[in-house]
CSV table of C-alpha atoms in Angstrom, one decimal:
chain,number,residue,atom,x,y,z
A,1,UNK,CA,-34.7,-65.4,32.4
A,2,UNK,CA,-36.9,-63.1,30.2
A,3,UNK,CA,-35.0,-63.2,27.1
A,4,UNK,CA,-35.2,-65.2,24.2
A,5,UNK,CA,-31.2,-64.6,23.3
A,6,UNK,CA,-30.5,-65.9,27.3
A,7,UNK,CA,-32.6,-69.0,26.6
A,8,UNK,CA,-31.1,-70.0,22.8
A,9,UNK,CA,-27.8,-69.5,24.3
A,10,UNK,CA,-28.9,-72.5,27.3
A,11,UNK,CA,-26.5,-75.1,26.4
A,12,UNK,CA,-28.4,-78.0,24.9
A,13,UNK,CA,-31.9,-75.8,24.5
A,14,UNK,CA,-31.4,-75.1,20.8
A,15,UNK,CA,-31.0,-79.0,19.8
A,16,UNK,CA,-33.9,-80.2,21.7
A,17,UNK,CA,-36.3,-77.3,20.5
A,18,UNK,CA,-35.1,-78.4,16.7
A,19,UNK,CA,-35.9,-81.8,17.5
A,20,UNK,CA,-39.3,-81.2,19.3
A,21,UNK,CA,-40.2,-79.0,16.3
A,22,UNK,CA,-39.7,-81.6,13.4
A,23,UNK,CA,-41.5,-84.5,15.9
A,24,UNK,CA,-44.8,-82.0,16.2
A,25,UNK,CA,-44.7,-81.4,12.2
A,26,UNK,CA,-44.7,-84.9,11.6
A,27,UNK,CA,-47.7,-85.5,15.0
A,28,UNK,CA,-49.7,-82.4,12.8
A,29,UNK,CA,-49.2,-84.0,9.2
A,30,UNK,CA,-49.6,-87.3,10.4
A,31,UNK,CA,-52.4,-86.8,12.3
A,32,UNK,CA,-54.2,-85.1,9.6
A,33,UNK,CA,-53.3,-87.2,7.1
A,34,UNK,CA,-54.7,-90.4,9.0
A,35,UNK,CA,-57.7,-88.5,10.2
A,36,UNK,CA,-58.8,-87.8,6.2
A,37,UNK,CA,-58.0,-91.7,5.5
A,38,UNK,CA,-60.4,-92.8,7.6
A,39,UNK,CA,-62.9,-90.3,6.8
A,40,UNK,CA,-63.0,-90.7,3.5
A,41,UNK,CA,-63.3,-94.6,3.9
A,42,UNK,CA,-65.3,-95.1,6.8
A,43,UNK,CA,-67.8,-91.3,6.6
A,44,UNK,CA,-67.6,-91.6,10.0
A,45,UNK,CA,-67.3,-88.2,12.6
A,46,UNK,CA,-66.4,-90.9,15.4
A,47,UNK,CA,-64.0,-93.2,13.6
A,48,UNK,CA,-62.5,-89.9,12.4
A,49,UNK,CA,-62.0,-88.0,15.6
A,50,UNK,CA,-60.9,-90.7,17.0
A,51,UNK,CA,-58.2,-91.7,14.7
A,52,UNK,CA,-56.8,-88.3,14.8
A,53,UNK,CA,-57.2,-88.0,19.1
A,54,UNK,CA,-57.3,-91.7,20.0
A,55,UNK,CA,-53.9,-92.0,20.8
A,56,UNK,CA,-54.4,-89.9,23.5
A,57,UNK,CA,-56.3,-92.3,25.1
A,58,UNK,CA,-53.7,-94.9,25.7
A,59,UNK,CA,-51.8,-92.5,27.8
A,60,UNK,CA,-54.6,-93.9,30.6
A,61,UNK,CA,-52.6,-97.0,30.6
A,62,UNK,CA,-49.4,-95.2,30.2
A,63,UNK,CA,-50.0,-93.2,33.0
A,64,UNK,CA,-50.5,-96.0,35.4
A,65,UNK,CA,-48.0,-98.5,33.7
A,66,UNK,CA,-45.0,-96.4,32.2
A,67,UNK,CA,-45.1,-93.6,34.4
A,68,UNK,CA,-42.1,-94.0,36.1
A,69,UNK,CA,-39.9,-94.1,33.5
A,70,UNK,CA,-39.5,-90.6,33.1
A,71,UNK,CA,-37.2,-89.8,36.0
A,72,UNK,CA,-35.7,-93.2,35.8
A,73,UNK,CA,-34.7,-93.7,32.1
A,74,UNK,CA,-31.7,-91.9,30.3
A,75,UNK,CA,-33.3,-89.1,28.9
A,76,UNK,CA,-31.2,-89.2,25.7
A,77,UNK,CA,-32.2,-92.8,24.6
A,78,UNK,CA,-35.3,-92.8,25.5
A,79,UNK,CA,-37.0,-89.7,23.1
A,80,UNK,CA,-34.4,-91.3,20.5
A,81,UNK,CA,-36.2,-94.2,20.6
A,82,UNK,CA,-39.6,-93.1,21.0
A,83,UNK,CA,-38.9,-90.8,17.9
A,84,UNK,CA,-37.9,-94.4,16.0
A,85,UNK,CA,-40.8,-96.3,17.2
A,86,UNK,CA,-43.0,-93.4,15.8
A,87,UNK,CA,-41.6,-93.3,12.4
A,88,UNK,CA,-41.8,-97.1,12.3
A,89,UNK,CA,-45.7,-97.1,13.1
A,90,UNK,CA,-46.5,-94.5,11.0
A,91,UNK,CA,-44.9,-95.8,8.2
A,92,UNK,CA,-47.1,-99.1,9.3
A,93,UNK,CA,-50.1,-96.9,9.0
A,94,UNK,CA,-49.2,-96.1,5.5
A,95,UNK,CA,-49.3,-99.6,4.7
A,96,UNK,CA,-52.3,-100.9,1.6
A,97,UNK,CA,-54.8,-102.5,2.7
A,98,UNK,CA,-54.7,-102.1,6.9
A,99,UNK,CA,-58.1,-102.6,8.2
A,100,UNK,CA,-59.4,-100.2,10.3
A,101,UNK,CA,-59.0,-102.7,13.6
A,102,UNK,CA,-55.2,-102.5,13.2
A,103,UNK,CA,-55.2,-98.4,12.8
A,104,UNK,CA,-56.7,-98.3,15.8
A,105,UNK,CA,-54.3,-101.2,17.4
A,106,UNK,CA,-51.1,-98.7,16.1
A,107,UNK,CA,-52.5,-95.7,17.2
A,108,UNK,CA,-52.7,-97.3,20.9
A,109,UNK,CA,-49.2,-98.7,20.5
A,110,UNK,CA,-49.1,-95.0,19.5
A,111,UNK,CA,-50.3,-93.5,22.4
A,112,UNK,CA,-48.1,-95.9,24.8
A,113,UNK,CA,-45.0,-94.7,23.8
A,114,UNK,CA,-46.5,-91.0,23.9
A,115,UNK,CA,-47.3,-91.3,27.7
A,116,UNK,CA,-43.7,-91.8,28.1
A,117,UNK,CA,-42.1,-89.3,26.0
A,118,UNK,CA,-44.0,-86.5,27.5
A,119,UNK,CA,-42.4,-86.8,30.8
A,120,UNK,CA,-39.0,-87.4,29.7
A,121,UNK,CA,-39.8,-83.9,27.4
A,122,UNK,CA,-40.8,-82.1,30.4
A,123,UNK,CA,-38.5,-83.1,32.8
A,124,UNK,CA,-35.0,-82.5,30.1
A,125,UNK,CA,-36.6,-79.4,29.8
A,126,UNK,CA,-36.9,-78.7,33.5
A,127,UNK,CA,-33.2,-79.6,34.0
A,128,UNK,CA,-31.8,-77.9,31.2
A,129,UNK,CA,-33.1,-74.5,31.9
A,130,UNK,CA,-32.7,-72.7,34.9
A,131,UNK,CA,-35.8,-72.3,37.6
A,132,UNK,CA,-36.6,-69.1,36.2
A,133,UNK,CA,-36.1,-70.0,32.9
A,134,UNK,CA,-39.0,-72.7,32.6
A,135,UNK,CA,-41.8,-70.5,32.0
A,136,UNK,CA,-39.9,-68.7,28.7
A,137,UNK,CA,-38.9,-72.4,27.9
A,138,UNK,CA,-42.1,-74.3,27.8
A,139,UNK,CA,-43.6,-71.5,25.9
A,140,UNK,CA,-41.0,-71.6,23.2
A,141,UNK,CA,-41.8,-75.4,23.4
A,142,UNK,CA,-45.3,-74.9,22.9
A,143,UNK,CA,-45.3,-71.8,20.4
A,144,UNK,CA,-42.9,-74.4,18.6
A,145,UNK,CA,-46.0,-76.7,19.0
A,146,UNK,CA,-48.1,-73.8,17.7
A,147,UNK,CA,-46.3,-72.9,14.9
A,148,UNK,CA,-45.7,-76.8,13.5
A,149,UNK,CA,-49.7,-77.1,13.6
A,150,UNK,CA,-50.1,-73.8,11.5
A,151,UNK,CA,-47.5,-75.0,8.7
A,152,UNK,CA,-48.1,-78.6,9.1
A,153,UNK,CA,-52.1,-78.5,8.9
A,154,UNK,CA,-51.8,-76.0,6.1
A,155,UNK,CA,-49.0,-78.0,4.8
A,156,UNK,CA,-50.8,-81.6,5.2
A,157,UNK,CA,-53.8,-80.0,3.7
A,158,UNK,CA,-52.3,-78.7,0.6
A,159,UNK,CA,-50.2,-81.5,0.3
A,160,UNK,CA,-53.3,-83.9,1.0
A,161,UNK,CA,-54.7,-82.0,-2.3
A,162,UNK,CA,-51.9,-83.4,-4.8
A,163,UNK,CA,-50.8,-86.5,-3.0
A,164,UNK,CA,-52.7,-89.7,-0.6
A,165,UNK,CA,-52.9,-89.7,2.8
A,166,UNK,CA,-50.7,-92.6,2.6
A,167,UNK,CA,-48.0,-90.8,0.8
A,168,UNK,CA,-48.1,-87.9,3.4
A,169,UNK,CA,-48.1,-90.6,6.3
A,170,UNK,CA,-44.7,-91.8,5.3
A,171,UNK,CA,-43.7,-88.1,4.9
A,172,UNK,CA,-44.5,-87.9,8.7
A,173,UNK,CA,-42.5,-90.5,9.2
A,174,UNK,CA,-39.4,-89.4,7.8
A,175,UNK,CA,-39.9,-86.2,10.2
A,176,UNK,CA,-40.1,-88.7,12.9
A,177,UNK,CA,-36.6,-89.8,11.9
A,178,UNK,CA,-35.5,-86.5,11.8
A,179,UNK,CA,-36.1,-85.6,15.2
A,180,UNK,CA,-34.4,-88.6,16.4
A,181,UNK,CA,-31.2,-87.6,14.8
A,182,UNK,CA,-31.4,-84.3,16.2
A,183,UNK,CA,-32.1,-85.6,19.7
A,184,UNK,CA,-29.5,-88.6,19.3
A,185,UNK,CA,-26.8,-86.2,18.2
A,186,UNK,CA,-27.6,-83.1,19.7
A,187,UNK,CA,-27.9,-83.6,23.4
A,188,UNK,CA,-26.0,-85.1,26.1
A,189,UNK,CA,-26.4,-88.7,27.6
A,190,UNK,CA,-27.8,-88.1,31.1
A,191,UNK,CA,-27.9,-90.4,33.8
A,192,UNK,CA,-31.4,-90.5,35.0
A,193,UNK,CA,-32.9,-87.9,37.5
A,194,UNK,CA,-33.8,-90.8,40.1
A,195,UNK,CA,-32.3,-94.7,40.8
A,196,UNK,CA,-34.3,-97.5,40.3
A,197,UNK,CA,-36.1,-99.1,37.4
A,198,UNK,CA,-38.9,-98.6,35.4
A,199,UNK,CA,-41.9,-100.0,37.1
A,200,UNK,CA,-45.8,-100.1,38.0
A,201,UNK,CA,-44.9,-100.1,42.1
A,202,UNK,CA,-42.9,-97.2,41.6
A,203,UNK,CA,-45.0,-95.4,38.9
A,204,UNK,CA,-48.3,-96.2,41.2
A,205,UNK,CA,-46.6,-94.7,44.9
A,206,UNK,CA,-45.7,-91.5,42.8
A,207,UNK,CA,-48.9,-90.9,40.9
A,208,UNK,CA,-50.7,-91.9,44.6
A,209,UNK,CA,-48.0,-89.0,46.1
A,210,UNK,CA,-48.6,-86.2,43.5
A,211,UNK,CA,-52.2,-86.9,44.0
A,212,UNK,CA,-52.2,-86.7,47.5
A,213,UNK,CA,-52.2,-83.2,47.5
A,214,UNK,CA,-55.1,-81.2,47.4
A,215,UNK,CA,-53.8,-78.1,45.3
A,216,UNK,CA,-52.0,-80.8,43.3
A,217,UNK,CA,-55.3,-81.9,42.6
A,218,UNK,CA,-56.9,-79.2,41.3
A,219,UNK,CA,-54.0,-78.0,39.6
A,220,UNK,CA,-54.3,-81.2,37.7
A,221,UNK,CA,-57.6,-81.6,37.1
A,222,UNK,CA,-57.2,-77.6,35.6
A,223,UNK,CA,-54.6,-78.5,33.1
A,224,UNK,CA,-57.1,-82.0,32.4
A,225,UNK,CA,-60.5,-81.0,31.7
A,226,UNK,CA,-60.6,-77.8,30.4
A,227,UNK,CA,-58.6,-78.5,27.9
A,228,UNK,CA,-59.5,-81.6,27.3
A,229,UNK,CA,-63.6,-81.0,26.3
A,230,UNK,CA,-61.9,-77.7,24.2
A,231,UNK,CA,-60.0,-80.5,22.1
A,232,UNK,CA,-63.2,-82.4,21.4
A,233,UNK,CA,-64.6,-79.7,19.6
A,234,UNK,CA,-61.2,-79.9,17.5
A,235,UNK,CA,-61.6,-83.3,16.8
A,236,UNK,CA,-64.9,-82.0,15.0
A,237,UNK,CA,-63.7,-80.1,12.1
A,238,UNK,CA,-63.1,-82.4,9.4
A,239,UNK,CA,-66.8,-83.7,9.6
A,240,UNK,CA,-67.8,-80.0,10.5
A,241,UNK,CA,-65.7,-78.9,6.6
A,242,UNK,CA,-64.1,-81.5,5.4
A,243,UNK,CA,-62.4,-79.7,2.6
A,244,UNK,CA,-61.4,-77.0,5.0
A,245,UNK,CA,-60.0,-78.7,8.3
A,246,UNK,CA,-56.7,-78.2,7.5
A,247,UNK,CA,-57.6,-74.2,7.7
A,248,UNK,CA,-59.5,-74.6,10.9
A,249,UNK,CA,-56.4,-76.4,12.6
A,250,UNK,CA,-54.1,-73.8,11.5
A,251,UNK,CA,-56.3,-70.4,12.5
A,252,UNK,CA,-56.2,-72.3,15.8
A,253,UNK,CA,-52.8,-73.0,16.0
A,254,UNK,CA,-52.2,-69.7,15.2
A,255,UNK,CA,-54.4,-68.5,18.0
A,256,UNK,CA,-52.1,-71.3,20.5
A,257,UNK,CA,-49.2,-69.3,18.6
A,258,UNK,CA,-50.3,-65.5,19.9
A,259,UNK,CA,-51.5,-66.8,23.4
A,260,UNK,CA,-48.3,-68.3,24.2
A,261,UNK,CA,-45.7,-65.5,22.8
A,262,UNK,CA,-48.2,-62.7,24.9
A,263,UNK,CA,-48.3,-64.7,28.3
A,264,UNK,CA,-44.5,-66.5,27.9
A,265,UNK,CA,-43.0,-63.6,27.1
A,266,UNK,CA,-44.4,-60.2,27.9
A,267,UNK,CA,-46.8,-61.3,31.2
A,268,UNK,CA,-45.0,-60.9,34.7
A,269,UNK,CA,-45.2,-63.3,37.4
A,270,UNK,CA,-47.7,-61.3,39.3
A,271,UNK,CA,-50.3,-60.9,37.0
A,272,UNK,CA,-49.9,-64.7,35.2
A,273,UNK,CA,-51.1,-66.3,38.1
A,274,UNK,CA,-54.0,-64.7,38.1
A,275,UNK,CA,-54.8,-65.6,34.7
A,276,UNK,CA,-55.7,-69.1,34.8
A,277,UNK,CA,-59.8,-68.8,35.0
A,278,UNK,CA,-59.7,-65.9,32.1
A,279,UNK,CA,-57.9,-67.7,29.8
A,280,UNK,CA,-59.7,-70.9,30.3
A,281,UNK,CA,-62.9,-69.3,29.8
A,282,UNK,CA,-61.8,-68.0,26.7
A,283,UNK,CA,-60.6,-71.3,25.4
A,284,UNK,CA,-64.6,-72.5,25.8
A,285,UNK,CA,-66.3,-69.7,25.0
A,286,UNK,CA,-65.7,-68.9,21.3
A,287,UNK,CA,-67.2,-72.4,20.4
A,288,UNK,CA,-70.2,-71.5,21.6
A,289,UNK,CA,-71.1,-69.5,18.2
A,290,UNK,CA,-70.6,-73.0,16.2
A,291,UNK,CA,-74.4,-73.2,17.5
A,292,UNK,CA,-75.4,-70.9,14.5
A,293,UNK,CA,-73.1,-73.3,12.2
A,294,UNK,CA,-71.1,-69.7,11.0
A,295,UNK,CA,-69.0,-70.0,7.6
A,296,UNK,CA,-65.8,-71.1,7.5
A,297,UNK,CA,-64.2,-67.7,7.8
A,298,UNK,CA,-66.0,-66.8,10.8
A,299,UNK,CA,-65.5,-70.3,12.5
A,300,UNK,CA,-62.1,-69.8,11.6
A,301,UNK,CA,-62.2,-66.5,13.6
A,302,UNK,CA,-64.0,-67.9,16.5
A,303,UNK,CA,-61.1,-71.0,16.3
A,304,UNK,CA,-58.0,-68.6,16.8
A,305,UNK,CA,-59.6,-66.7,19.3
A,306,UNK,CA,-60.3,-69.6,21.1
A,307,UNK,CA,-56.5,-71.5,21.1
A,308,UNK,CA,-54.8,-68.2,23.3
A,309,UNK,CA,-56.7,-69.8,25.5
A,310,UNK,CA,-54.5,-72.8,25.9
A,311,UNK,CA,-51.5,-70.2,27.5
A,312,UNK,CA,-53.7,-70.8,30.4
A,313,UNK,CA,-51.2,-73.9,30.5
A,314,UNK,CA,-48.2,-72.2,30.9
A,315,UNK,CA,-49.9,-70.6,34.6
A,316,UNK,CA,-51.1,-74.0,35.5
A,317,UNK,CA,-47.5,-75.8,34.9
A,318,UNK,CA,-45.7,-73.0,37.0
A,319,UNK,CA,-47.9,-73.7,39.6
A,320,UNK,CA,-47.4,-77.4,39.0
A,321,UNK,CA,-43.3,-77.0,39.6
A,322,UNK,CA,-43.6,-74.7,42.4
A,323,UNK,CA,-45.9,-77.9,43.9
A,324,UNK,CA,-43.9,-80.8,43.3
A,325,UNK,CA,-40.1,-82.3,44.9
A,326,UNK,CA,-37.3,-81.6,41.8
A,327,UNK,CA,-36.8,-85.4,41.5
A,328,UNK,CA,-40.3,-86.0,40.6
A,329,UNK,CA,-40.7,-83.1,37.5
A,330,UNK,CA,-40.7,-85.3,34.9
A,331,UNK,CA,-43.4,-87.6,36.8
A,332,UNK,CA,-45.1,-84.9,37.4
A,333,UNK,CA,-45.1,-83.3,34.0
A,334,UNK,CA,-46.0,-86.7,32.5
A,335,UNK,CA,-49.1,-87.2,34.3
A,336,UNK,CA,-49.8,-83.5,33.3
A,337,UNK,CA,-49.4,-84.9,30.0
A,338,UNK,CA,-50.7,-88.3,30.3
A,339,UNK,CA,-54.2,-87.0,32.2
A,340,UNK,CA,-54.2,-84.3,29.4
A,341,UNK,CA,-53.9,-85.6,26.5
A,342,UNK,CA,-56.1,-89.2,27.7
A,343,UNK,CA,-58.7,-86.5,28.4
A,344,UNK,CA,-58.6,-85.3,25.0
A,345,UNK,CA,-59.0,-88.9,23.8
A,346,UNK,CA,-62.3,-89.1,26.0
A,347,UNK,CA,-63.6,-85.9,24.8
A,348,UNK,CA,-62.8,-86.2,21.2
A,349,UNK,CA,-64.7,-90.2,21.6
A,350,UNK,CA,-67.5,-88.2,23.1
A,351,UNK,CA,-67.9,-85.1,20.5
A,352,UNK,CA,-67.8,-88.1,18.1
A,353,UNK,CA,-70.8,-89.5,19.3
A,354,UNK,CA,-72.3,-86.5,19.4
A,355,UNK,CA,-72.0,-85.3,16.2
A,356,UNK,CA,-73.1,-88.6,14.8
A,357,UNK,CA,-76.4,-88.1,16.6
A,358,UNK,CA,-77.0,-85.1,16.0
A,359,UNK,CA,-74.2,-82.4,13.9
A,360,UNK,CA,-70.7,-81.8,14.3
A,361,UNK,CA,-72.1,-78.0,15.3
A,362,UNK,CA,-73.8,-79.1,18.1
A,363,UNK,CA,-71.1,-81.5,19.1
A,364,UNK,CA,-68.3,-78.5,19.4
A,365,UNK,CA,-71.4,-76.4,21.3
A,366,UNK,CA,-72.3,-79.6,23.6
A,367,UNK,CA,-68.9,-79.6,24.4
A,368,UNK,CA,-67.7,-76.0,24.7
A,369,UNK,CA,-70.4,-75.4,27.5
A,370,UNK,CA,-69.2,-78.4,29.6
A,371,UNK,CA,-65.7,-76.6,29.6
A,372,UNK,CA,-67.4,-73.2,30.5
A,373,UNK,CA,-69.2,-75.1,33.3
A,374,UNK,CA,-66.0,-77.1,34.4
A,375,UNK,CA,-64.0,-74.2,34.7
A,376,UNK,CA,-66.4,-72.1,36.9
A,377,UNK,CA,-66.7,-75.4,39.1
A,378,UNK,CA,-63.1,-75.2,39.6
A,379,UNK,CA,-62.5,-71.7,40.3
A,380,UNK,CA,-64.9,-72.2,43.0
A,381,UNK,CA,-62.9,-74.8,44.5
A,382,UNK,CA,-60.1,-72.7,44.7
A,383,UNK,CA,-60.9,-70.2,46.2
A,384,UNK,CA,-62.6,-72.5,49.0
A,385,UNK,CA,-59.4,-73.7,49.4
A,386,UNK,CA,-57.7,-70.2,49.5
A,387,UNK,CA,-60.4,-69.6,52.3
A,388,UNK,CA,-59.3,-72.7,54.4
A,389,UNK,CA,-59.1,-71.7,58.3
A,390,UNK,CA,-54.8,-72.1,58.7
A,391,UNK,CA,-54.2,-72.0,54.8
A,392,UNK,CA,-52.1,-68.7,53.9
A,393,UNK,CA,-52.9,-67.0,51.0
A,394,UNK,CA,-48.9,-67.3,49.4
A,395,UNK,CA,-49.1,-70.8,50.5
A,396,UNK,CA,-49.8,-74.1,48.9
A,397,UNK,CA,-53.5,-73.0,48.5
A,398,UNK,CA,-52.0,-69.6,47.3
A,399,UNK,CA,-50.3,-72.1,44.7
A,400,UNK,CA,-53.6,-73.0,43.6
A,401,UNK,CA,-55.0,-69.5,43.1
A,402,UNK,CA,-58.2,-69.0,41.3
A,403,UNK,CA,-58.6,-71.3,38.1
């Protein structure tokens, strides 16, 4: 499937994008919205990166607790529900008065529910569209993603001109609501991919399964850290310009934008899996002129080029499907998501720190060159593994390519 007419026309695809659209507008304006709150009561880097990235670090506990849930729950009900219990938190977060103790408390609850949702996303998604399908699909998904940053961050910061923070947190949360709706009324009730119930036996044997794999491995731990460090120095920019954050986020959502409509749509098989270690590379290296502390126009520049990088997903996630048993894609997906996004949790916590002992510029630099050195580290190890005496090269080490 290399069409964009073939994949609207999937039964249940358009739906589900509509939903996942409104629930990333309301994760951008939300996001933003709390991230400025805190800010501008706390003038805290740290307390701010983290408010805005934090969540990702519950998906840790989600990952090890929750897991299983996303081949074992009704795919239907349960990202109608998580949409609810998102609106309902946020609308909390709005709330006169919170302490900064019980933002932190919501955003965990926050992050919970997150680990769970992502799995159930990606493996809907996985069943919906056809094998050869997937790729088109999850770049549509994440241009979608993309393209609800560059409108919501531009829209959240204009709209964070003339109104609260607290005012646009309970606009997020009427998107929330939104995207339930779509998902409650727009796609079918499925019966789970696999029997049994939600719990930490079953979501502990399948992480221990999926991670018994050596390409596995270091397919994951590709998709993790990369990014992950690349996000810390995004968690930077509203101390790095804090009248101008909302322009940083959307140059690089715009960036996330091109990379994904270029390698989804108009990049062969062939030549995407050899694109992995390029494209990371470029998600690090770009950050690495924040050491000269440029203007926001030229920061702005170095931002968009920057987020193509983060196609270098798409590759990795193929690669990830062609690795794991049908039954297990939404497991699998979800600790994609869960190690991801807890990974940009730690990173943004440690840019924090960073920047508040030193600068935000030297923060986004500190952490821009432990991507660039990750990255080589784990090309490296691919190709070892490519080189393995009795491992063919269009085997499961062929899977793992070069990074």
């Amino acid at each position: 499937m290399r069409s964009y007419r073939q994949l609207f026309r999937t039964p249940e695809f358009t739906p589900f994008f509509l939903s996942y659209t409104a629930f990333n507008a309301a994760l951008t304006i939300g996001g933003l919205s709390l991230a400025t709150m805190v800010y501008r009561a706390t003038d805290s880097p740290l307390l701010s990166a983290l408010s805005m990235f934090g969540p990702q670090l519950a998906q840790l506990l989600g990952a090890t607790f929750l897991l299983s849930g996303a081949d074992r729950l009704r795919p239907r009900a349960t990202l109608t529900w998580e949409n609810l219990a998102f609106a309902a938190l946020t609308a909390v977060l709005a709330l006169r008065g919170l302490p900064i103790w019980a933002v932190f408390v919501v955003v965990l609850a926050q992050g919970l529910i997150a680990s769970l949702g992502g799995g159930v996303t990606g493996g809907l998604l996985n069943e919906i569209l056809p094998k050869d399908g997937f790729v088109l699909g999850r770049s549509v998904f994440n241009m979608a993603s993309g393209l609800m940053q560059v409108l919501g961050f531009a829209m959240g910061g204009a709209l964070l001109a003339f109104l609260s923070p607290r005012t646009c947190l309970l606009l997020a949360a009427a998107l929330y609501t939104v995207a339930a709706l779509g998902n409650r009324l727009g796609l079918t009730d499925r019966p789970p991919r696999t029997k049994g119930r939600l719990s930490v036996s079953a979501t502990w044997s399948t992480n221990a399964f999926l991670w018994s794999s050596r390409p596995r491995r270091l397919t994951y731990l590709g998709l993790w850290i990369p990014n992950g460090l690349v996000v810390g120095c995004d968690s930077l920019y509203v101390s790095y310009a804090p009248e101008a954050a909302g322009a940083l986020f959307a140059s690089g959502a715009l960036g996330m934008f091109v990379g994904d409509v270029v390698v989804g749509r108009f990049v062969g098989p062939a030549v995407r899996a050899r694109l992995a270690t390029a494209l990371l590379l470029l998600l690090a290296t770009p950050y690495l002129i924040f050491a000269l502390r440029p203007e926001v126009p030229v920061a702005a520049v170095a931002v968009f080029l920057s987020n193509v990088g983060f196609a270098a997903s798409l590759v990795q996630q193929e690669r990830l499907m062609s690795l794991t048993p049908d039954d297990m894609a939404g497991h699998a997906l979800g600790l994609r998501s869960s190690g991801m996004l807890a990974m940009q949790g730690v990173a943004a916590g440690v840019a924090g720190t960073v920047a508040q002992l030193t600068s935000p510029a030297t923060g986004m630099t500190v952490m821009a060159s432990a991507s660039v050195v990750v990255t080589v580290g784990l090309a490296v190890a691919g190709q070892r593994e490519e080189r393995r005496p009795g491992v063919r090269g269009d085997g499961e080490a062929g899977a793992v390519g070069v990074l």
